[in-house]
Short mmCIF file of C-alpha atoms in Angstrom, two decimals:
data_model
loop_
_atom_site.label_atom_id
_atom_site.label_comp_id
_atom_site.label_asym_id
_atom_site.label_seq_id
_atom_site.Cartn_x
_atom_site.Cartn_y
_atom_site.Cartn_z
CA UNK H 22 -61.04 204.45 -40.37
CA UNK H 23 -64.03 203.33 -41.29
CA UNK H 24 -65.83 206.16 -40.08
CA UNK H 25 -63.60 208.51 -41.90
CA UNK H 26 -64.38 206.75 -45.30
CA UNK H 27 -67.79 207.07 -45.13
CA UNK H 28 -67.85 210.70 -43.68
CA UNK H 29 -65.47 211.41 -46.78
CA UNK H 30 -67.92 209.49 -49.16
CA UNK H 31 -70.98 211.34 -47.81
CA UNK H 32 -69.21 214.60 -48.46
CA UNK H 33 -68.37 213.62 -51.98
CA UNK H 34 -72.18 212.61 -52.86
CA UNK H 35 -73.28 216.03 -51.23
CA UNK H 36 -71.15 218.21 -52.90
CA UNK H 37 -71.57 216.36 -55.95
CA UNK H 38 -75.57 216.75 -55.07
CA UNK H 39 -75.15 220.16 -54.85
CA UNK H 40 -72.98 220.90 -57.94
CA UNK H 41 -74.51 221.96 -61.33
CA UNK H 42 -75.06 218.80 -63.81
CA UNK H 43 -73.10 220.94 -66.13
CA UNK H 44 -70.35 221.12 -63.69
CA UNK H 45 -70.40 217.63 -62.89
CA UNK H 46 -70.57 216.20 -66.39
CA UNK H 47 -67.46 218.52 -66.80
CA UNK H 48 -65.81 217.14 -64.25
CA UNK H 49 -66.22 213.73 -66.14
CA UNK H 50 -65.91 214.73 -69.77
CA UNK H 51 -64.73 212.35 -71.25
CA UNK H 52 -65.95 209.06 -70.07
CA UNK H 53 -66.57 207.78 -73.55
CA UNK H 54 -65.23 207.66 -77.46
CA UNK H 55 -65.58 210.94 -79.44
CA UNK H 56 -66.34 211.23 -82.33
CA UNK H 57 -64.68 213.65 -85.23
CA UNK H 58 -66.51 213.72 -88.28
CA UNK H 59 -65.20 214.17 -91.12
CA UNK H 60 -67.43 215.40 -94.12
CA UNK H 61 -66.03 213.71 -96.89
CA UNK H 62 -64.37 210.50 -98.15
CA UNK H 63 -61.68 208.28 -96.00
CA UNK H 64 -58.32 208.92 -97.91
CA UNK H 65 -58.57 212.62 -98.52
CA UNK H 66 -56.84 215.00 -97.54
CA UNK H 67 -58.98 216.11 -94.93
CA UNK H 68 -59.42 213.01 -93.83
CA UNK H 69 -55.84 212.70 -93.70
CA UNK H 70 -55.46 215.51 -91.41
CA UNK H 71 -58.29 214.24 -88.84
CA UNK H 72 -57.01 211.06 -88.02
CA UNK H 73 -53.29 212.41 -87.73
CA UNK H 74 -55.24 215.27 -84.88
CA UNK H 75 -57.76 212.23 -83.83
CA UNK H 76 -54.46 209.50 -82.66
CA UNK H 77 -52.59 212.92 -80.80
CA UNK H 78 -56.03 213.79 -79.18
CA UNK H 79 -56.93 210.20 -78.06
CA UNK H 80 -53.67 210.70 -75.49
CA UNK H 81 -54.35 213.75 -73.87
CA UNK H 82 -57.91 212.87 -73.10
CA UNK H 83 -57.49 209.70 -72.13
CA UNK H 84 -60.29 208.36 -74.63
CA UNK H 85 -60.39 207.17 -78.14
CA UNK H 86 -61.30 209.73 -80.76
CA UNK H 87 -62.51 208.06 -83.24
CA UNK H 88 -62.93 209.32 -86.80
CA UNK H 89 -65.92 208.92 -88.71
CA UNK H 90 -66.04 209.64 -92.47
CA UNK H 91 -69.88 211.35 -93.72
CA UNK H 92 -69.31 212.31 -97.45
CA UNK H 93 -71.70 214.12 -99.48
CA UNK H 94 -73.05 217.21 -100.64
CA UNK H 95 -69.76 219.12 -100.51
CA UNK H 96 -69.48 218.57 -97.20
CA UNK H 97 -72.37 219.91 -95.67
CA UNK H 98 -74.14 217.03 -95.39
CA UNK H 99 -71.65 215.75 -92.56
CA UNK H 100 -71.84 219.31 -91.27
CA UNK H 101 -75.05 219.21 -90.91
CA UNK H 102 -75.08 216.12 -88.72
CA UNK H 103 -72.60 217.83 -86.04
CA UNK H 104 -74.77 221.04 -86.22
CA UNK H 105 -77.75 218.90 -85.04
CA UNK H 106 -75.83 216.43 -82.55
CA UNK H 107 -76.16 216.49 -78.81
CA UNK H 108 -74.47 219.35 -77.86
CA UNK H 109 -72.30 217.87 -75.07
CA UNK H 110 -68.52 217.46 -76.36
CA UNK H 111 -68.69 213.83 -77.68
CA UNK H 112 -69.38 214.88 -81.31
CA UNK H 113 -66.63 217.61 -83.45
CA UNK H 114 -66.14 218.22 -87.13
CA UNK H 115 -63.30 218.65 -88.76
CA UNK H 116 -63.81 220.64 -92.17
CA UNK H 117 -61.50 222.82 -94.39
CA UNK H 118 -62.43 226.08 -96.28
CA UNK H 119 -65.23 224.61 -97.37
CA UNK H 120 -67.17 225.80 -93.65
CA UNK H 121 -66.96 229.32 -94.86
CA UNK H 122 -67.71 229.09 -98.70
CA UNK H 123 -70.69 226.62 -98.13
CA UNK H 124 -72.81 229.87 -96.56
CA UNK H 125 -72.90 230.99 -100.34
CA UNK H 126 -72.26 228.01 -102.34
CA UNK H 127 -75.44 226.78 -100.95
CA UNK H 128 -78.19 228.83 -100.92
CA UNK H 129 -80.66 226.46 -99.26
CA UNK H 130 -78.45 225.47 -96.52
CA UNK H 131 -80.04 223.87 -93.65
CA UNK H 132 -77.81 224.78 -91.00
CA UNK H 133 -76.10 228.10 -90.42
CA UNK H 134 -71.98 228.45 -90.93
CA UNK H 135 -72.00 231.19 -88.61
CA UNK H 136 -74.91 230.24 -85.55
CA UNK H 137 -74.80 226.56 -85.20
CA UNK H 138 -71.46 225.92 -84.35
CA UNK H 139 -69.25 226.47 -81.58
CA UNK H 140 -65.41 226.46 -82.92
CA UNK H 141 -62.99 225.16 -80.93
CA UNK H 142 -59.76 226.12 -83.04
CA UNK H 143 -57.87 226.01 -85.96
CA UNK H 144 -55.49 223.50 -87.07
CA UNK H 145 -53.41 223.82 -90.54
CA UNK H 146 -53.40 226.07 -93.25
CA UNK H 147 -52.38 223.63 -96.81
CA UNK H 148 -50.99 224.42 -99.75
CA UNK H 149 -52.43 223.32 -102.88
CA UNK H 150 -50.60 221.86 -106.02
CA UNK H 151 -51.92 222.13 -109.80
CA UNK H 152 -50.75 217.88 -110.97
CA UNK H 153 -51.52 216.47 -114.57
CA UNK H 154 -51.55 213.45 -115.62
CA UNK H 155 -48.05 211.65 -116.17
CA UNK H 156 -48.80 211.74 -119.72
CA UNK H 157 -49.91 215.62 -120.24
CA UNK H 158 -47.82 217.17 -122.73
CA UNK H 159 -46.96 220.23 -120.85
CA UNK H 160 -43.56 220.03 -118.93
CA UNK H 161 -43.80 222.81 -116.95
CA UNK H 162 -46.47 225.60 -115.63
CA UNK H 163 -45.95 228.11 -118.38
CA UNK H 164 -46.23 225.53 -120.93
CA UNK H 165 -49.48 224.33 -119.21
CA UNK H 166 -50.83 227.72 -119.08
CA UNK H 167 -50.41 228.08 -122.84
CA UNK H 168 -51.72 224.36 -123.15
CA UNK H 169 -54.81 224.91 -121.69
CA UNK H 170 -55.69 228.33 -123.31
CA UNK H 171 -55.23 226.83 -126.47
CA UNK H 172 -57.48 223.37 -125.79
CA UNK H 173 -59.65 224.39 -123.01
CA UNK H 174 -62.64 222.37 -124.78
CA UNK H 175 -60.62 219.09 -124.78
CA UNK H 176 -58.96 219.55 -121.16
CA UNK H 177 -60.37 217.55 -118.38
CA UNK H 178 -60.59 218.86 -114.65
CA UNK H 179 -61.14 217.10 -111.96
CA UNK H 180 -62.55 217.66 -108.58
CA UNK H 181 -63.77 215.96 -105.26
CA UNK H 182 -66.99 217.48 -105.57
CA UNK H 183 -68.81 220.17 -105.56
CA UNK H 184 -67.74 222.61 -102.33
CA UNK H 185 -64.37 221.01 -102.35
CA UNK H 186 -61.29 222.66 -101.82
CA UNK H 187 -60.30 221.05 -105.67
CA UNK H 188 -63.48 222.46 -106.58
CA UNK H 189 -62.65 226.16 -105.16
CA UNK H 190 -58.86 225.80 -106.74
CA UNK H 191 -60.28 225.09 -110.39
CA UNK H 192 -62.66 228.15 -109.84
CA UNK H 193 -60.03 230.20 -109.15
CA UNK H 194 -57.58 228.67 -111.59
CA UNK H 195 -60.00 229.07 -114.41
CA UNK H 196 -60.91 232.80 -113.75
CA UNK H 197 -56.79 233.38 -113.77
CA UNK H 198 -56.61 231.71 -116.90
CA UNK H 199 -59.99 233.35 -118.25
CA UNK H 200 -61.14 230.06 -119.53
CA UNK H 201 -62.99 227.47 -119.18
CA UNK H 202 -62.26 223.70 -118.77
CA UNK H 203 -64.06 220.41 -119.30
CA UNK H 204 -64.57 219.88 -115.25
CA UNK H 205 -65.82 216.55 -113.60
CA UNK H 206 -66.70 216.48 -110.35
CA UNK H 207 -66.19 213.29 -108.24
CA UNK H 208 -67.56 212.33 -105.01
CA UNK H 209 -64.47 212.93 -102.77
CA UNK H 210 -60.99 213.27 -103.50
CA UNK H 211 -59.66 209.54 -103.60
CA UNK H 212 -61.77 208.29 -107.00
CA UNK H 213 -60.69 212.11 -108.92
CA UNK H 214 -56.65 211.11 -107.94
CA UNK H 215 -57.39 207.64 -109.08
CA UNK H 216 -58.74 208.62 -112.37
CA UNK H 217 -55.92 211.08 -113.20
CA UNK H 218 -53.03 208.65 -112.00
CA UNK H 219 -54.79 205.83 -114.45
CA UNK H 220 -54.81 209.24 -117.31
CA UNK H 221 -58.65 209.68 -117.13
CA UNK H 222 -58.52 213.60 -116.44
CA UNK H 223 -55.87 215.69 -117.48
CA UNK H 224 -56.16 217.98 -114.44
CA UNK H 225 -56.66 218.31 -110.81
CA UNK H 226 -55.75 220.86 -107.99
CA UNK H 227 -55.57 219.45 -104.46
CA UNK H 228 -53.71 219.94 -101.34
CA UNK H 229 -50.56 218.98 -100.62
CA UNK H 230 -51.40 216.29 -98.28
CA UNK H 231 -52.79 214.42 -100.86
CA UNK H 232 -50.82 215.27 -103.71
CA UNK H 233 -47.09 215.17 -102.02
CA UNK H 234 -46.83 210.84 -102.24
CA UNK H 235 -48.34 210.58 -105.52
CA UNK H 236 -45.90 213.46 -106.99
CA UNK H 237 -42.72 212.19 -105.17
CA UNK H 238 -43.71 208.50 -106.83
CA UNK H 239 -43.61 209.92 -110.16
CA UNK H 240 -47.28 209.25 -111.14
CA UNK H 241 -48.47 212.39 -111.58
CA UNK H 242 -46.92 215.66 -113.10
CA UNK H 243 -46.45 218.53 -111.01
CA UNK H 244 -46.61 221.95 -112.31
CA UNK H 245 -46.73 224.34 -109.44
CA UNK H 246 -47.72 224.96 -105.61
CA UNK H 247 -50.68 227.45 -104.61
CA UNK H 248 -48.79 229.41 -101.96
CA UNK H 249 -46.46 232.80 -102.56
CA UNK H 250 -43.36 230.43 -101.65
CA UNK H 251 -42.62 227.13 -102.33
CA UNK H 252 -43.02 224.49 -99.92
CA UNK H 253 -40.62 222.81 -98.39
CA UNK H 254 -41.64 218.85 -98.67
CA UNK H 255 -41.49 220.13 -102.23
CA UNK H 256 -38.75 222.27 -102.86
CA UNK H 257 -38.12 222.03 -106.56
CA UNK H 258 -41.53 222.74 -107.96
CA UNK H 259 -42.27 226.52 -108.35
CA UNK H 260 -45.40 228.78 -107.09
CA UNK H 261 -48.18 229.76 -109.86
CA UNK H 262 -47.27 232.96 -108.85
CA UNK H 263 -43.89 232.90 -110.15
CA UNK H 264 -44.90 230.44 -112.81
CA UNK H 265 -47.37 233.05 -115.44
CA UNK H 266 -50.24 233.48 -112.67
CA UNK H 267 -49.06 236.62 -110.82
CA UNK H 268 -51.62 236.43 -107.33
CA UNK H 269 -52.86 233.63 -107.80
CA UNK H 270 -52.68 231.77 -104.23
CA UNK H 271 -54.92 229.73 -102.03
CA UNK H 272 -54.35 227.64 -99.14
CA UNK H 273 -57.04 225.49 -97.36
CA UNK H 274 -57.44 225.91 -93.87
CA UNK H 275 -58.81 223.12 -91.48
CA UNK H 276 -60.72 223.89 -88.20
CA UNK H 277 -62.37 221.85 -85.71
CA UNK H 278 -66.17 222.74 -84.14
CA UNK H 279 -68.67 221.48 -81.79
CA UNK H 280 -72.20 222.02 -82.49
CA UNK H 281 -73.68 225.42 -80.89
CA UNK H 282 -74.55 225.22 -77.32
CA UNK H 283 -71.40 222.69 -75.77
CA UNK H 284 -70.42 223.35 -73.06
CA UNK H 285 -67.67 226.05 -72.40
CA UNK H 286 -65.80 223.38 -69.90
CA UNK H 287 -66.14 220.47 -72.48
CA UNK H 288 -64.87 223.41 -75.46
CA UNK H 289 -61.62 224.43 -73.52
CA UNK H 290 -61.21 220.41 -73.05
CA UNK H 291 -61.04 219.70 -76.84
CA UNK H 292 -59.38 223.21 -77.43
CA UNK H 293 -55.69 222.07 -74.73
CA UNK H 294 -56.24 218.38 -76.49
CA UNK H 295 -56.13 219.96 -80.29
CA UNK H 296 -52.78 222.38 -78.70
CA UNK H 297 -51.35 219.37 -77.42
CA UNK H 298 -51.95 217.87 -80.99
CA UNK H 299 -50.38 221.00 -82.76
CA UNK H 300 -47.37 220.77 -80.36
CA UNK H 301 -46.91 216.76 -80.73
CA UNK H 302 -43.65 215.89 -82.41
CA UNK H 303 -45.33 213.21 -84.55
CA UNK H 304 -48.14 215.56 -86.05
CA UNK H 305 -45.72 218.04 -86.65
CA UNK H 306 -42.96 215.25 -88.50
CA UNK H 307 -45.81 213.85 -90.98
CA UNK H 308 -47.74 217.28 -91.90
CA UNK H 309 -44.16 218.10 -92.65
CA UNK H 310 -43.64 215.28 -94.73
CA UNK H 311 -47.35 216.40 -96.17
CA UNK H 312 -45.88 219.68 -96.98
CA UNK H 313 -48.12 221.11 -94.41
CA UNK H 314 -47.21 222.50 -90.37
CA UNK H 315 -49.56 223.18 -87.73
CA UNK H 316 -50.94 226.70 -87.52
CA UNK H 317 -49.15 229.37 -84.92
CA UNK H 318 -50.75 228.56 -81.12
CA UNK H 319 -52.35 232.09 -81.29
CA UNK H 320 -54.58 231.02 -83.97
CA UNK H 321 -55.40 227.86 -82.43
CA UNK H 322 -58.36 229.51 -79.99
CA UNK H 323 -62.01 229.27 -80.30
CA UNK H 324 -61.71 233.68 -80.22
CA UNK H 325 -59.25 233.61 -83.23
CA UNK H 326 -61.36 231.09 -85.18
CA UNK H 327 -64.44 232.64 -84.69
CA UNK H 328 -63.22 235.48 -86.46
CA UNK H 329 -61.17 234.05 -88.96
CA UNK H 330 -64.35 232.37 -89.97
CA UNK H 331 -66.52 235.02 -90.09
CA UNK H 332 -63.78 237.13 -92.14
CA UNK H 333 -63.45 233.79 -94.59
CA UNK H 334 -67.26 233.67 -95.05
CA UNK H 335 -67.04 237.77 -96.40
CA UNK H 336 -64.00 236.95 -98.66
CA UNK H 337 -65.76 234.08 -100.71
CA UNK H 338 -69.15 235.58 -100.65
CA UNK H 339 -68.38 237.85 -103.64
CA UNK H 340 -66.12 235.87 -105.56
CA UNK H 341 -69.06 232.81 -105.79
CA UNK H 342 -71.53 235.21 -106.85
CA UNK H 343 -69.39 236.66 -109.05
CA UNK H 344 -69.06 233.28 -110.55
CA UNK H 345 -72.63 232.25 -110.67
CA UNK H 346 -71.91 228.83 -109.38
CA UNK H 347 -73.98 227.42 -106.85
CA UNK H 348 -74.10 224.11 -105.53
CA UNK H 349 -78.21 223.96 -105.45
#
């Protein structure tokens, strides 16, 4: 017996001599923690998102994911720290829309959107909801739209920042309503919601999974959802679309990436952990209750994303430029 253990041992150590490194380390991935950043502020909605995908993930691979929150710069700043980690499967990022708009919001970027990543799928498309202040005079979207046309000096926006999907929605909203608005940009998402639940700023355009709680409490107004149908954690409040603001919709996408050069062994591992996620009763339950749902499996590949990127990064090129607003 004994002699068939360590004839069985010595074959083990000689294959595993004779294996790639890459092929071994795959074998073992993952032996410790990873970690998902997160570019911006703990309690956003991104945030949100991550550590709902982060708990699910931490099951199927049979270590802790653990999420860790690098805010700044509109998000590339924690970008930029995955694009230069170790490229070996124990560091992701989890970003929205703001991946593919940061290649022309910043013109000095110091990684590139499209070369220094690896994606590894995407996760949820989120609708976006314009919310006032509960003391905004406006009761409903048409009377906003006339509201704001006629005060645009003394109305307040709000955003997380520059790069942020708030950011991107007031852009947008103000080119629909051809004006202007008094806009203040916050760093992340968590202080701009503060200051328009205490009646600071008037305004403030976020997605759903941040917005949802603070509309069903009753401490903000709600005037209208982003998307070309209503959503259903939401049911009662009506699209922009069918509001006065014929078009307008935007919904901010989340995807998950590794930085360029991981592994294709350690990719496809994080890729079936992030479809388990998608498929997990419990992620699916609260992005419901966040007026949110996990994006169709098909989209949920490193191909699919790849290109969905790439086609993102061409669709806001033109409208920023058009704009003239650049983040540096």
């Amino acid at each position: 017996m004994r002699t068939f253990k360590g004839a069985a041992a010595a074959l083990a150590a000689l294959t595993l001599a004779v294996l790639p490194l890459s092929a071994v380390q795959a074998q073992d991935f993952p032996n410790r923690p990873v970690t998902m950043v997160v570019p911006f502020s703990a309690g956003g909605p991104t945030d949100t998102v991550a550590r709902l995908i982060a708990e699910s993930m931490s099951r199927t691979l049979g270590q802790q994911v653990v999420v860790e929150n690098v805010g700044g710069a509109g998000g590339t700043r924690g970008a930029g720290q995955v694009a230069k980690a170790t490229p070996d499967g124990y560091t992701v990022l989890l970003h929205h829309i703001g991946q593919a708009t940061a290649a022309t919001l910043y013109r000095k970027l110091p990684y590139n959107v499209l070369t220094d990543f690896e994606e590894v799928g995407l996760v949820t498309d989120v609708p976006m909801t314009v919310i006032g202040k509960s003391a905004l005079e406006p009761k409903d979207a048409a009377e906003l739209i006339a509201y704001v046309k006629a005060n645009k000096d003394a109305v307040i926006y709000g955003n997380a920042g520059v790069g942020s999907a708030s950011h991107l929605c007031g852009m947008l909203l103000m080119s629909a309503l051809g004006t202007q608005m008094t806009t203040v940009p916050y760093q992340g998402t968590g202080p701009a919601m503060n200051d328009l639940v205490g009646g600071q700023i008037d305004l403030l355009c976020d997605q759903t999974t941040n917005t949802t709680g603070q509309i069903k409490a009753g401490k903000v107004k709600a005037y209208g959802v982003t998307t070309k149908t209503p959503v259903k954690s939401l049911p009662n409040l009506p699209t922009l679309d069918s509001a006065g603001l014929p078009g307008f919709e935007v919904a901010v996408w989340h995807g998950m990436y590794a930085p360029k050069g991981t592994p294709k062994a350690e990719i496809d591992k994080l890729n079936a952990a992030l479809v388990a996620a998608l498929q997990d009763p419990k992620v699916i339950s609260r992005f419901a209750d966040l007026g949110t749902e996990p994006v169709a499996l098909e989209r949920a590949t490193p191909e699919v994303h790849q290109k969905f990127l790439e086609a993102e990064v061409a669709k806001w090129k033109p409208v920023i430029e058009q704009a003239g607003v650049f983040a540096d």
